[in-house]
XYZ file of C-alpha atoms in Angstrom:
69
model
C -13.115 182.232 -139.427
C -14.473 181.767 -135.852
C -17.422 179.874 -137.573
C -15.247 177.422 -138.967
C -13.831 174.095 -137.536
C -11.583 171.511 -139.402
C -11.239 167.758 -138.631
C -8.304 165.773 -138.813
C -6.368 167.636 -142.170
C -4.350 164.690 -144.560
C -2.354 164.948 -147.470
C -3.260 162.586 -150.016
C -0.098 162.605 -152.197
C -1.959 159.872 -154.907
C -3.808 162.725 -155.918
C -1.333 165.732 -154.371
C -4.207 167.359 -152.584
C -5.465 168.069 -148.655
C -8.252 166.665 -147.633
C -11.001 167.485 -144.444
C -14.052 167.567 -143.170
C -15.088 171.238 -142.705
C -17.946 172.608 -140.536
C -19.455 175.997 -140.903
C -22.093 177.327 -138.303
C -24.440 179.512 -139.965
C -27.886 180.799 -138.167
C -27.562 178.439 -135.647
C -26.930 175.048 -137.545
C -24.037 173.304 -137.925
C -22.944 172.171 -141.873
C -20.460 169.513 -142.830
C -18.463 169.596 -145.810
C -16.122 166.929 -147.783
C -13.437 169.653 -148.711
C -10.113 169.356 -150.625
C -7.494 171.352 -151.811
C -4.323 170.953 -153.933
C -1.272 172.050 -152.931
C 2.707 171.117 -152.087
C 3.209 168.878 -149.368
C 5.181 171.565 -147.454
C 2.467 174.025 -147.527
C 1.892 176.196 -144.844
C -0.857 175.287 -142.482
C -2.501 178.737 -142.404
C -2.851 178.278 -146.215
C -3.928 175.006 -146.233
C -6.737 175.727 -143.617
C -7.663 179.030 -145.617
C -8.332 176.795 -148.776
C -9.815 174.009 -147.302
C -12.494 176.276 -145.879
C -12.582 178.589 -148.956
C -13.762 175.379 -150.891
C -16.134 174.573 -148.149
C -17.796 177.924 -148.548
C -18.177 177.306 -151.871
C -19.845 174.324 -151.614
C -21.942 176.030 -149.153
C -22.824 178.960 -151.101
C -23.835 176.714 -154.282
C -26.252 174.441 -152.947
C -23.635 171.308 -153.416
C -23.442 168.422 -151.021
C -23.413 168.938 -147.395
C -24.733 167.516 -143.960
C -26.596 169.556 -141.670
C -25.872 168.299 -138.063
C-alpha cells in the first residue's frame, strides 16, 4: 500500500466504527476519501488500516464521492 496515506484514525464508539480520511495516488493525482470501518475497539492497527483503505478503494473504484487534490 505504498500509494496509500491515512490521516488522523478515530474510533467512533456511538456508531462502533473507525473513521479516516484516506488518500490514494493514482497516475499522478492525489484522491481523498471519507472512509470508515466497523470493528472492536481493540482491533489491531494493521487491520484497521487494511479496512479503512479497502473501503477507500472501493469508493474509488465505483465512481462514489471523492476529492481530487
Amino acid at each position: 500500500m505504498d500509494n496509500v496515506s491515512f490521516g488522523d484514525i478515530r474510533y467512533n464508539a456511538a456508531s462502533g466504527a473507525y473513521e479516516a480520511r484516506v488518500d490514494i495516488a493514482r497516475g499522478g493525482r492525489l484522491f481523498r476519501y471519507p472512509a470508515r470501518m466497523k470493528g472492536p475497539l481493540d482491533l489491531p492497527l494493521d487491520q484497521v488500516r487494511a479496512g479503512l483503505a479497502r473501503n477507500a478503494f472501493n469508493m474509488s473504484d465505483s465512481g462514489d464521492l471523492r476529492s481530487v487534490m
